[in-house]
mmCIF file of C-alpha atoms (C1' of nucleotides) in Angstrom:
data_model
loop_
_atom_site.group_PDB
_atom_site.id
_atom_site.type_symbol
_atom_site.label_atom_id
_atom_site.label_comp_id
_atom_site.label_asym_id
_atom_site.label_seq_id
_atom_site.Cartn_x
_atom_site.Cartn_y
_atom_site.Cartn_z
ATOM 1 C CA MET A 1311 30.130 -60.863 6.941
ATOM 2 C CA SER A 1312 29.161 -58.220 4.462
ATOM 3 C CA GLY A 1313 27.335 -57.742 1.167
ATOM 4 C CA ARG A 1314 23.700 -58.079 0.252
ATOM 5 C CA VAL A 1315 21.237 -59.979 2.307
ATOM 6 C CA ALA A 1316 19.933 -63.093 0.624
ATOM 7 C CA PRO A 1317 16.174 -63.193 0.025
ATOM 8 C CA ALA A 1318 14.192 -65.574 2.191
ATOM 9 C CA PRO A 1319 14.057 -69.021 0.624
ATOM 10 C CA GLY A 1320 11.235 -69.657 -1.798
ATOM 11 C CA ARG A 1321 10.473 -65.965 -2.183
ATOM 12 C CA ALA A 1322 10.647 -64.031 -5.419
ATOM 13 C CA VAL A 1323 13.537 -61.594 -5.606
ATOM 14 C CA MET A 1324 12.305 -58.042 -5.964
ATOM 15 C CA PRO A 1325 14.864 -56.365 -8.159
ATOM 16 C CA GLY A 1326 16.838 -53.610 -6.612
ATOM 17 C CA LEU A 1327 14.760 -52.165 -3.836
ATOM 18 C CA GLU A 1328 17.010 -52.257 -0.872
ATOM 19 C CA LEU A 1329 16.484 -49.407 1.517
ATOM 20 C CA ALA A 1330 20.177 -48.923 2.209
ATOM 21 C CA ARG A 1331 20.755 -48.316 -1.491
ATOM 22 C CA TYR A 1332 17.723 -46.151 -2.092
ATOM 23 C CA LEU A 1333 18.817 -42.647 -2.820
ATOM 24 C CA PRO A 1334 16.073 -40.632 -1.153
ATOM 25 C CA TYR A 1335 16.682 -42.670 1.977
ATOM 26 C CA ARG A 1336 20.439 -42.208 1.923
ATOM 27 C CA LEU A 1337 19.983 -38.523 1.330
ATOM 28 C CA SER A 1338 17.647 -38.296 4.276
ATOM 29 C CA VAL A 1339 20.009 -40.188 6.544
ATOM 30 C CA ALA A 1340 23.011 -38.074 5.579
ATOM 31 C CA SER A 1341 21.034 -34.864 5.925
ATOM 32 C CA ASN A 1342 19.595 -35.779 9.292
ATOM 33 C CA LYS A 1343 22.975 -36.723 10.646
ATOM 34 C CA ALA A 1344 24.602 -33.553 9.426
ATOM 35 C CA SER A 1345 21.768 -31.257 10.475
ATOM 36 C CA GLY A 1346 21.317 -32.967 13.800
ATOM 37 C CA LEU A 1347 24.966 -32.568 14.602
ATOM 38 C CA ILE A 1348 24.990 -28.882 13.889
ATOM 39 C CA ALA A 1349 21.540 -28.224 15.330
ATOM 40 C CA ARG A 1350 22.606 -29.698 18.652
ATOM 41 C CA ALA A 1351 25.599 -27.398 18.635
ATOM 42 C CA TYR A 1352 23.523 -24.261 17.943
ATOM 43 C CA GLN A 1353 21.076 -25.274 20.597
ATOM 44 C CA ALA A 1354 23.620 -26.172 23.229
ATOM 45 C CA ARG A 1355 25.858 -23.162 22.776
ATOM 46 C CA PHE A 1356 23.560 -20.377 21.666
ATOM 47 C CA GLY A 1357 20.029 -21.542 22.414
ATOM 48 C CA LEU A 1358 19.065 -21.148 18.777
ATOM 49 C CA THR A 1359 16.914 -23.542 16.810
ATOM 50 C CA ILE A 1360 18.011 -24.368 13.325
ATOM 51 C CA TRP A 1361 15.368 -22.026 11.939
ATOM 52 C CA GLU A 1362 16.375 -19.177 14.121
ATOM 53 C CA TRP A 1363 19.923 -19.752 13.008
ATOM 54 C CA ARG A 1364 18.973 -19.741 9.368
ATOM 55 C CA VAL A 1365 17.245 -16.417 9.776
ATOM 56 C CA VAL A 1366 20.241 -14.972 11.571
ATOM 57 C CA ALA A 1367 22.478 -16.320 8.826
ATOM 58 C CA VAL A 1368 20.677 -14.532 6.041
ATOM 59 C CA LEU A 1369 20.324 -11.334 8.020
ATOM 60 C CA GLY A 1370 24.050 -11.482 8.720
ATOM 61 C CA SER A 1371 24.658 -9.871 5.367
ATOM 62 C CA GLY A 1372 23.484 -6.669 6.987
ATOM 63 C CA HIS A 1373 20.583 -6.093 4.648
ATOM 64 C CA ALA A 1374 17.170 -5.511 6.149
ATOM 65 C CA MET A 1375 14.699 -7.954 4.696
ATOM 66 C CA THR A 1376 11.000 -8.660 4.797
ATOM 67 C CA ALA A 1377 9.768 -11.947 6.217
ATOM 68 C CA GLN A 1378 8.839 -12.889 2.700
ATOM 69 C CA ALA A 1379 12.383 -12.375 1.474
ATOM 70 C CA ILE A 1380 13.606 -14.450 4.394
ATOM 71 C CA CYS A 1381 11.268 -17.249 3.381
ATOM 72 C CA GLU A 1382 12.806 -17.344 -0.050
ATOM 73 C CA ALA A 1383 16.372 -17.085 1.155
ATOM 74 C CA THR A 1384 16.008 -19.845 3.735
ATOM 75 C CA ALA A 1385 13.575 -22.258 2.054
ATOM 76 C CA MET A 1386 11.422 -21.938 5.134
ATOM 77 C CA ASP A 1387 7.678 -21.729 5.379
ATOM 78 C CA LYS A 1388 6.240 -18.337 6.245
ATOM 79 C CA VAL A 1389 4.772 -19.686 9.463
ATOM 80 C CA THR A 1390 8.165 -21.017 10.501
ATOM 81 C CA VAL A 1391 9.790 -17.713 9.682
ATOM 82 C CA SER A 1392 7.151 -15.852 11.654
ATOM 83 C CA ARG A 1393 7.799 -18.002 14.702
ATOM 84 C CA ALA A 1394 11.558 -17.731 14.397
ATOM 85 C CA LEU A 1395 11.275 -13.949 14.129
ATOM 86 C CA ARG A 1396 9.057 -13.771 17.179
ATOM 87 C CA ALA A 1397 11.590 -15.766 19.202
ATOM 88 C CA LEU A 1398 14.526 -13.703 17.931
ATOM 89 C CA ASN A 1399 12.637 -10.514 18.599
ATOM 90 C CA GLU A 1400 11.884 -11.569 22.172
ATOM 91 C CA ARG A 1401 15.568 -12.102 22.694
ATOM 92 C CA SER A 1402 16.297 -8.726 21.067
ATOM 93 C CA LEU A 1403 18.425 -10.259 18.351
ATOM 94 C CA VAL A 1404 16.374 -8.729 15.559
ATOM 95 C CA ARG A 1405 14.328 -5.630 15.217
ATOM 96 C CA ARG A 1406 11.399 -4.975 12.927
ATOM 97 C CA ARG A 1407 10.418 -1.720 11.359
ATOM 98 C CA THR A 1408 7.213 -1.411 9.422
ATOM 99 C CA SER A 1409 8.081 -0.957 5.812
ATOM 100 C CA PRO A 1410 7.202 2.541 4.623
ATOM 101 C CA GLN A 1411 6.359 1.195 1.178
ATOM 102 C CA ASP A 1412 4.073 -1.542 2.391
ATOM 103 C CA LYS A 1413 2.503 -1.263 5.817
ATOM 104 C CA ARG A 1414 1.691 -4.971 5.914
ATOM 105 C CA ALA A 1415 5.345 -5.903 5.858
ATOM 106 C CA SER A 1416 8.197 -5.315 8.258
ATOM 107 C CA LEU A 1417 11.815 -4.846 7.428
ATOM 108 C CA VAL A 1418 13.782 -7.063 9.718
ATOM 109 C CA SER A 1419 17.412 -6.587 10.619
ATOM 110 C CA LEU A 1420 19.837 -7.796 13.246
ATOM 111 C CA THR A 1421 20.287 -5.698 16.345
ATOM 112 C CA PRO A 1422 23.864 -5.155 17.531
ATOM 113 C CA ASP A 1423 23.325 -8.150 19.814
ATOM 114 C CA GLY A 1424 22.081 -10.167 16.880
ATOM 115 C CA GLN A 1425 25.037 -9.094 14.790
ATOM 116 C CA ALA A 1426 27.353 -10.151 17.605
ATOM 117 C CA VAL A 1427 25.718 -13.565 17.723
ATOM 118 C CA TYR A 1428 26.102 -13.861 13.987
ATOM 119 C CA GLU A 1429 29.721 -12.949 14.086
ATOM 120 C CA GLU A 1430 30.363 -15.443 16.801
ATOM 121 C CA ILE A 1431 28.525 -18.319 15.189
ATOM 122 C CA ALA A 1432 29.391 -17.832 11.540
ATOM 123 C CA PRO A 1433 33.020 -18.934 11.875
ATOM 124 C CA LEU A 1434 31.943 -21.907 13.963
ATOM 125 C CA ALA A 1435 29.395 -22.868 11.351
ATOM 126 C CA LEU A 1436 32.082 -22.824 8.713
ATOM 127 C CA GLU A 1437 34.307 -24.852 10.966
ATOM 128 C CA TRP A 1438 31.599 -27.507 11.401
ATOM 129 C CA GLU A 1439 31.159 -27.627 7.675
ATOM 130 C CA ARG A 1440 34.881 -28.033 7.242
ATOM 131 C CA SER A 1441 34.968 -30.866 9.787
ATOM 132 C CA LEU A 1442 32.095 -32.588 8.095
ATOM 133 C CA LEU A 1443 33.845 -32.399 4.753
ATOM 134 C CA GLU A 1444 37.238 -33.376 6.038
ATOM 135 C CA GLY A 1445 38.772 -35.776 3.591
ATOM 136 C CA PHE A 1446 36.792 -34.391 0.656
ATOM 137 C CA SER A 1447 38.836 -32.905 -2.126
ATOM 138 C CA ASP A 1448 37.846 -29.518 -3.503
ATOM 139 C CA GLU A 1449 36.557 -31.243 -6.562
ATOM 140 C CA GLU A 1450 34.469 -33.651 -4.542
ATOM 141 C CA LYS A 1451 32.955 -30.785 -2.612
ATOM 142 C CA ALA A 1452 32.112 -29.014 -5.829
ATOM 143 C CA VAL A 1453 30.606 -32.137 -7.360
ATOM 144 C CA LEU A 1454 28.535 -32.826 -4.281
ATOM 145 C CA GLY A 1455 27.174 -29.305 -4.322
ATOM 146 C CA GLU A 1456 26.397 -29.503 -7.976
ATOM 147 C CA LEU A 1457 24.640 -32.846 -7.741
ATOM 148 C CA LEU A 1458 22.545 -31.674 -4.802
ATOM 149 C CA GLU A 1459 21.561 -28.645 -6.776
ATOM 150 C CA ARG A 1460 20.495 -30.711 -9.755
ATOM 151 C CA LEU A 1461 18.550 -33.013 -7.460
ATOM 152 C CA SER A 1462 16.686 -30.043 -5.996
ATOM 153 C CA VAL A 1463 15.836 -28.812 -9.438
ATOM 154 C CA ARG A 1464 14.543 -32.222 -10.475
ATOM 155 C CA ALA A 1465 12.446 -32.474 -7.318
ATOM 156 C CA ASP A 1466 10.936 -29.073 -8.043
ATOM 157 C CA ILE A 1467 10.097 -30.118 -11.552
ATOM 158 C CA LEU A 1468 8.468 -33.330 -10.407
ATOM 159 C CA ALA A 1469 6.576 -31.513 -7.677
ATOM 160 C CA GLN A 1470 5.088 -29.278 -10.340
ATOM 161 C CA GLY A 1471 3.441 -32.115 -12.139
ATOM 162 C CA GLU A 1472 2.477 -34.303 -9.240
ATOM 163 C CA ASP A 1473 -1.127 -33.261 -8.758
ATOM 164 C CA GLU A 1474 -1.866 -33.650 -12.424
ATOM 165 C CA LEU A 1475 -1.498 -37.410 -12.158
ATOM 166 C CA PRO A 1476 -4.335 -39.999 -12.177
ATOM 167 C CA MET B 1466 20.359 -10.073 -12.038
ATOM 168 C CA SER B 1467 22.356 -12.908 -10.576
ATOM 169 C CA GLY B 1468 25.493 -13.646 -8.615
ATOM 170 C CA ARG B 1469 26.447 -12.878 -5.072
ATOM 171 C CA VAL B 1470 24.743 -10.253 -3.045
ATOM 172 C CA ALA B 1471 26.943 -7.345 -2.134
ATOM 173 C CA PRO B 1472 27.417 -6.706 1.575
ATOM 174 C CA ALA B 1473 25.697 -3.693 3.009
ATOM 175 C CA PRO B 1474 27.850 -0.602 2.669
ATOM 176 C CA GLY B 1475 30.237 0.068 5.496
ATOM 177 C CA ARG B 1476 29.877 -3.419 6.901
ATOM 178 C CA ALA B 1477 32.672 -5.921 7.330
ATOM 179 C CA VAL B 1478 32.501 -8.806 4.901
ATOM 180 C CA MET B 1479 32.180 -12.090 6.720
ATOM 181 C CA PRO B 1480 34.152 -14.534 4.662
ATOM 182 C CA GLY B 1481 32.199 -17.276 3.017
ATOM 183 C CA LEU B 1482 29.117 -17.822 5.119
ATOM 184 C CA GLU B 1483 26.334 -17.632 2.646
ATOM 185 C CA LEU B 1484 23.426 -19.882 3.455
ATOM 186 C CA ALA B 1485 22.826 -20.877 -0.140
ATOM 187 C CA ARG B 1486 26.355 -22.215 -0.341
ATOM 188 C CA TYR B 1487 26.418 -23.874 3.041
ATOM 189 C CA LEU B 1488 26.525 -27.587 2.593
ATOM 190 C CA PRO B 1489 24.396 -28.774 5.504
ATOM 191 C CA TYR B 1490 21.739 -26.359 4.325
ATOM 192 C CA ARG B 1491 21.862 -27.493 0.727
ATOM 193 C CA LEU B 1492 21.748 -31.088 1.835
ATOM 194 C CA SER B 1493 18.712 -30.374 3.948
ATOM 195 C CA VAL B 1494 16.935 -28.573 1.135
ATOM 196 C CA ALA B 1495 17.615 -31.334 -1.374
ATOM 197 C CA SER B 1496 16.617 -34.030 1.075
ATOM 198 C CA ASN B 1497 13.401 -32.311 2.094
ATOM 199 C CA LYS B 1498 12.380 -31.776 -1.480
ATOM 200 C CA ALA B 1499 13.080 -35.360 -2.455
ATOM 201 C CA SER B 1500 11.525 -36.893 0.642
ATOM 202 C CA GLY B 1501 8.538 -34.605 0.543
ATOM 203 C CA LEU B 1502 7.839 -35.515 -3.028
ATOM 204 C CA ILE B 1503 7.885 -39.210 -2.365
ATOM 205 C CA ALA B 1504 6.201 -38.985 1.026
ATOM 206 C CA ARG B 1505 3.240 -37.203 -0.530
ATOM 207 C CA ALA B 1506 2.984 -39.975 -3.072
ATOM 208 C CA TYR B 1507 3.026 -42.750 -0.439
ATOM 209 C CA GLN B 1508 0.472 -40.889 1.565
ATOM 210 C CA ALA B 1509 -1.842 -40.069 -1.279
ATOM 211 C CA ARG B 1510 -1.815 -43.448 -2.925
ATOM 212 C CA PHE B 1511 -1.325 -45.927 -0.120
ATOM 213 C CA GLY B 1512 -2.032 -44.061 3.093
ATOM 214 C CA LEU B 1513 1.444 -44.854 4.399
ATOM 215 C CA THR B 1514 3.682 -42.466 6.225
ATOM 216 C CA ILE B 1515 7.312 -42.421 5.276
ATOM 217 C CA TRP B 1516 8.153 -44.413 8.400
ATOM 218 C CA GLU B 1517 5.545 -47.022 7.738
ATOM 219 C CA TRP B 1518 6.924 -47.300 4.245
ATOM 220 C CA ARG B 1519 10.463 -47.742 5.470
ATOM 221 C CA VAL B 1520 9.396 -50.568 7.735
ATOM 222 C CA VAL B 1521 7.529 -52.241 4.904
ATOM 223 C CA ALA B 1522 10.561 -51.802 2.688
ATOM 224 C CA VAL B 1523 12.931 -53.635 5.000
ATOM 225 C CA LEU B 1524 10.397 -56.338 5.766
ATOM 226 C CA GLY B 1525 9.904 -56.794 2.037
ATOM 227 C CA SER B 1526 12.964 -59.013 1.982
ATOM 228 C CA GLY B 1527 10.759 -61.630 3.595
ATOM 229 C CA HIS B 1528 12.831 -62.001 6.739
ATOM 230 C CA ALA B 1529 11.099 -61.679 10.077
ATOM 231 C CA MET B 1530 12.830 -59.064 12.187
ATOM 232 C CA THR B 1531 12.671 -57.679 15.690
ATOM 233 C CA ALA B 1532 11.763 -54.033 16.163
ATOM 234 C CA GLN B 1533 15.342 -53.473 17.206
ATOM 235 C CA ALA B 1534 16.640 -54.875 13.929
ATOM 236 C CA ILE B 1535 14.174 -52.639 12.100
ATOM 237 C CA CYS B 1536 15.538 -49.640 13.970
ATOM 238 C CA GLU B 1537 19.017 -50.388 12.728
ATOM 239 C CA ALA B 1538 17.962 -51.120 9.184
ATOM 240 C CA THR B 1539 15.867 -47.988 8.820
ATOM 241 C CA ALA B 1540 17.838 -45.469 10.894
ATOM 242 C CA MET B 1541 14.648 -44.843 12.823
ATOM 243 C CA ASP B 1542 14.177 -44.291 16.525
ATOM 244 C CA LYS B 1543 12.631 -47.150 18.495
ATOM 245 C CA VAL B 1544 9.619 -45.033 19.387
ATOM 246 C CA THR B 1545 9.024 -44.238 15.737
ATOM 247 C CA VAL B 1546 9.348 -47.886 14.810
ATOM 248 C CA SER B 1547 6.955 -48.866 17.565
ATOM 249 C CA ARG B 1548 4.361 -46.426 16.305
ATOM 250 C CA ALA B 1549 4.801 -47.455 12.697
ATOM 251 C CA LEU B 1550 4.394 -51.098 13.664
ATOM 252 C CA ARG B 1551 1.247 -50.378 15.610
ATOM 253 C CA ALA B 1552 -0.277 -48.611 12.617
ATOM 254 C CA LEU B 1553 0.767 -51.352 10.218
ATOM 255 C CA ASN B 1554 -0.534 -53.990 12.578
ATOM 256 C CA GLU B 1555 -3.901 -52.261 12.851
ATOM 257 C CA ARG B 1556 -4.139 -52.372 9.095
ATOM 258 C CA SER B 1557 -3.077 -56.032 9.121
ATOM 259 C CA LEU B 1558 -0.043 -55.378 6.998
ATOM 260 C CA VAL B 1559 2.357 -56.910 9.488
ATOM 261 C CA ARG B 1560 2.046 -59.590 12.083
ATOM 262 C CA ARG B 1561 4.040 -60.012 15.265
ATOM 263 C CA ARG B 1562 4.982 -63.233 16.964
ATOM 264 C CA THR B 1563 6.668 -63.199 20.332
ATOM 265 C CA SER B 1564 10.195 -64.382 19.875
ATOM 266 C CA PRO B 1565 10.683 -67.783 21.495
ATOM 267 C CA GLN B 1566 14.274 -66.873 22.414
ATOM 268 C CA ASP B 1567 13.418 -63.581 24.050
ATOM 269 C CA LYS B 1568 9.899 -62.993 25.296
ATOM 270 C CA ARG B 1569 10.404 -59.227 25.392
ATOM 271 C CA ALA B 1570 10.842 -59.074 21.640
ATOM 272 C CA SER B 1571 8.524 -59.819 18.737
ATOM 273 C CA LEU B 1572 9.459 -61.093 15.353
ATOM 274 C CA VAL B 1573 7.686 -58.959 12.813
ATOM 275 C CA SER B 1574 6.891 -59.974 9.281
ATOM 276 C CA LEU B 1575 4.638 -58.822 6.473
ATOM 277 C CA THR B 1576 1.246 -60.453 6.150
ATOM 278 C CA PRO B 1577 0.155 -61.473 2.642
ATOM 279 C CA ASP B 1578 -1.611 -58.093 2.453
ATOM 280 C CA GLY B 1579 1.568 -56.374 3.534
ATOM 281 C CA GLN B 1580 3.584 -58.301 1.008
ATOM 282 C CA ALA B 1581 1.104 -57.281 -1.678
ATOM 283 C CA VAL B 1582 1.491 -53.653 -0.696
ATOM 284 C CA TYR B 1583 5.236 -53.997 -0.818
ATOM 285 C CA GLU B 1584 5.142 -55.564 -4.240
ATOM 286 C CA GLU B 1585 2.917 -52.820 -5.499
ATOM 287 C CA ILE B 1586 4.919 -49.944 -4.107
ATOM 288 C CA ALA B 1587 8.458 -51.176 -4.596
ATOM 289 C CA PRO B 1588 8.466 -50.715 -8.373
ATOM 290 C CA LEU B 1589 6.885 -47.294 -7.986
ATOM 291 C CA ALA B 1590 9.518 -46.310 -5.466
ATOM 292 C CA LEU B 1591 12.214 -47.278 -7.908
ATOM 293 C CA GLU B 1592 10.437 -45.341 -10.588
ATOM 294 C CA TRP B 1593 10.347 -42.222 -8.426
ATOM 295 C CA GLU B 1594 14.016 -42.614 -7.750
ATOM 296 C CA ARG B 1595 14.669 -42.952 -11.448
ATOM 297 C CA SER B 1596 12.652 -39.801 -12.196
ATOM 298 C CA LEU B 1597 14.511 -37.897 -9.540
ATOM 299 C CA LEU B 1598 17.845 -38.932 -10.997
ATOM 300 C CA GLU B 1599 16.887 -38.376 -14.580
ATOM 301 C CA GLY B 1600 19.773 -36.729 -16.319
ATOM 302 C CA PHE B 1601 22.337 -38.206 -13.939
ATOM 303 C CA SER B 1602 24.891 -40.500 -15.491
ATOM 304 C CA ASP B 1603 25.587 -43.820 -13.838
ATOM 305 C CA GLU B 1604 28.856 -42.447 -12.643
ATOM 306 C CA GLU B 1605 27.226 -39.388 -11.152
ATOM 307 C CA LYS B 1606 24.749 -41.576 -9.306
ATOM 308 C CA ALA B 1607 27.569 -43.676 -7.952
ATOM 309 C CA VAL B 1608 29.568 -40.631 -6.897
ATOM 310 C CA LEU B 1609 26.583 -39.074 -5.200
ATOM 311 C CA GLY B 1610 25.918 -42.252 -3.256
ATOM 312 C CA GLU B 1611 29.534 -42.535 -2.269
ATOM 313 C CA LEU B 1612 29.824 -38.938 -1.130
ATOM 314 C CA LEU B 1613 26.638 -39.205 0.919
ATOM 315 C CA GLU B 1614 27.995 -42.307 2.549
ATOM 316 C CA ARG B 1615 31.238 -40.606 3.455
ATOM 317 C CA LEU B 1616 29.334 -37.649 4.818
ATOM 318 C CA SER B 1617 27.276 -39.944 7.042
ATOM 319 C CA VAL B 1618 30.396 -41.582 8.334
ATOM 320 C CA ARG B 1619 31.967 -38.217 9.105
ATOM 321 C CA ALA B 1620 28.831 -37.061 10.900
ATOM 322 C CA ASP B 1621 28.860 -40.215 13.009
ATOM 323 C CA ILE B 1622 32.468 -39.657 13.914
ATOM 324 C CA LEU B 1623 31.857 -36.043 14.869
ATOM 325 C CA ALA B 1624 28.768 -37.000 16.860
ATOM 326 C CA GLN B 1625 30.906 -39.342 18.884
ATOM 327 C CA GLY B 1626 33.142 -36.617 20.140
ATOM 328 C CA GLU B 1627 30.641 -33.809 20.504
ATOM 329 C CA ASP B 1628 29.870 -34.079 24.204
ATOM 330 C CA GLU B 1629 33.511 -34.234 25.108
ATOM 331 C CA LEU B 1630 33.992 -30.605 24.142
ATOM 332 C CA PRO B 1631 34.376 -27.595 26.526
ATOM 333 C "C1'" DC C 830 21.438 -68.487 42.328
ATOM 334 C "C1'" DC C 831 19.865 -64.069 43.005
ATOM 335 C "C1'" DA C 832 20.273 -58.881 43.181
ATOM 336 C "C1'" DA C 833 21.632 -55.250 40.106
ATOM 337 C "C1'" DA C 834 22.102 -53.659 35.674
ATOM 338 C "C1'" DT C 835 20.704 -53.852 30.889
ATOM 339 C "C1'" DT C 836 17.609 -54.399 27.046
ATOM 340 C "C1'" DA C 837 12.925 -54.728 24.211
ATOM 341 C "C1'" DG C 838 9.226 -52.292 23.476
ATOM 342 C "C1'" DT C 839 5.261 -49.140 24.900
ATOM 343 C "C1'" DT C 840 3.053 -45.159 26.843
ATOM 344 C "C1'" DG C 841 2.284 -40.395 28.386
ATOM 345 C "C1'" DC C 842 3.263 -35.801 28.170
ATOM 346 C "C1'" DA C 843 5.230 -31.544 26.425
ATOM 347 C "C1'" DA C 844 7.091 -29.191 22.616
ATOM 348 C "C1'" DA C 845 7.404 -28.673 17.616
ATOM 349 C "C1'" DT C 846 5.152 -28.616 13.242
ATOM 350 C "C1'" DG C 847 1.824 -27.979 9.573
ATOM 351 C "C1'" DA C 848 -2.567 -26.791 7.537
ATOM 352 C "C1'" DT C 849 -6.145 -23.523 7.646
ATOM 353 C "C1'" DA C 850 -8.278 -19.547 8.630
ATOM 354 C "C1'" DC C 851 -7.913 -14.847 9.637
ATOM 355 C "C1'" DT C 852 -6.745 -9.474 9.642
ATOM 356 C "C1'" DA C 853 -4.961 -5.793 7.412
ATOM 357 C "C1'" DA C 854 -2.841 -3.605 3.495
ATOM 358 C "C1'" DT C 855 -2.113 -3.473 -1.369
ATOM 359 C "C1'" DT C 856 -2.808 -4.332 -6.240
ATOM 360 C "C1'" DT C 857 -5.731 -5.336 -10.240
ATOM 361 C "C1'" DC C 858 -8.607 -4.109 -13.615
ATOM 362 C "C1'" DC C 859 -13.180 -2.943 -14.982
ATOM 363 C "C1'" DG D 157 -12.544 5.272 -8.189
ATOM 364 C "C1'" DG D 158 -13.697 1.233 -6.094
ATOM 365 C "C1'" DA D 159 -15.055 -3.831 -5.713
ATOM 366 C "C1'" DA D 160 -12.601 -8.105 -6.087
ATOM 367 C "C1'" DA D 161 -8.552 -10.545 -5.829
ATOM 368 C "C1'" DT D 162 -3.906 -10.953 -3.925
ATOM 369 C "C1'" DT D 163 -0.307 -10.593 -0.569
ATOM 370 C "C1'" DA D 164 2.181 -9.994 4.242
ATOM 371 C "C1'" DG D 165 2.159 -11.772 8.336
ATOM 372 C "C1'" DT D 166 -0.160 -13.836 12.525
ATOM 373 C "C1'" DA D 167 -3.143 -16.918 15.211
ATOM 374 C "C1'" DT D 168 -5.535 -21.166 15.980
ATOM 375 C "C1'" DC D 169 -6.030 -25.913 16.210
ATOM 376 C "C1'" DA D 170 -4.915 -30.797 15.220
ATOM 377 C "C1'" DT D 171 -1.223 -33.817 14.371
ATOM 378 C "C1'" DT D 172 3.454 -35.327 14.821
ATOM 379 C "C1'" DT D 173 7.546 -35.794 17.174
ATOM 380 C "C1'" DG D 174 10.890 -36.533 20.895
ATOM 381 C "C1'" DC D 175 11.990 -37.324 25.586
ATOM 382 C "C1'" DA D 176 11.611 -39.528 29.702
ATOM 383 C "C1'" DA D 177 9.468 -42.786 32.442
ATOM 384 C "C1'" DC D 178 7.655 -47.211 32.633
ATOM 385 C "C1'" DT D 179 6.867 -52.660 32.441
ATOM 386 C "C1'" DA D 180 8.574 -56.893 31.573
ATOM 387 C "C1'" DA D 181 12.245 -60.036 30.327
ATOM 388 C "C1'" DT D 182 17.044 -61.080 30.174
ATOM 389 C "C1'" DT D 183 21.910 -60.856 31.293
ATOM 390 C "C1'" DT D 184 25.724 -60.080 34.452
ATOM 391 C "C1'" DG D 185 28.681 -60.891 38.117
ATOM 392 C "C1'" DG D 186 29.430 -61.636 42.969
#
DNA sequence: CCAAATTAGTTGCAAATGATACTAATTTCC
DNA sequence: GGAAATTAGTATCATTTGCAACTAATTTGG
């Protein structure tokens, strides 16, 4: 058996709303599966949450950054970044120096330990990505990336206008 | 200014791990933006959480289902389904009858009020989806759906093997 | 046929998350 | 030059979530 489920007898057919075909739902399912997979791996092998990992990933470039810059680079909330930095700092994976230009802000960078963690995880992260995309052609990967990007842009645009509605 | 960020001077270049180009990250960002947008709308207009909405959506077919069947149809955890059903039941949007075949299980269906909610939201949900995908050709929509599906399948396969590793 | 194992669904508790408020430093602009 | 507004980051509190334990019903298999 396969295909669409028939509507209950005597009930009007509602055109087209079937959860399994609803894009925001499918996107959420795919994202949760992919993230969950990788998050479990970070957690099990390195004791890092997905947010801590994201912070490490952007600091892996070697540039010191403010928490604010990290927020932008990781699409994380400032509270989430603050908590991730506290945890990373307690484990001595990052260090924070008060910015000389702005004494409210700190410049955060990886410690040697943090850099070592980054260098150990980064190749694994790429390997997980590769496994996830096994069977995708280069073109398919590019198209997927592009479509996700356009979707994000659309969502941003719609979010702009949403509180102006009736 | 645009383009890739240069590595810090004197630092080895780690090939290819740039968060903004990392697929699981991009997927998560796109999904969160899309879901957040729609979740806020459900919440603001109908007082439904995204999980309550998902349950309503699958029950909208008119078929009575067990909580277990709802779990499968919505990709939700049984605890989450249980809580969503309790909330919907308190608002008299669903009703539960003990299954005659299995007295542990209930058969859940929408009440007339629940059906009315479904019929009011379903077209809006489709409209939000349409807005989100504005500018996407039919083929692009199809490709996106197909790629997400393949990604989910891959993630399931990888999740199978993950606790067999060293 | 009955003890052991499994399944449906709920509950309780601990951890994660999000919104808000707060402190301290900086910028704006009159 | 300084009061008012803004920004960086943290802390607090309420809600949400996830896990594990639990009850009750059913299935298995000896």
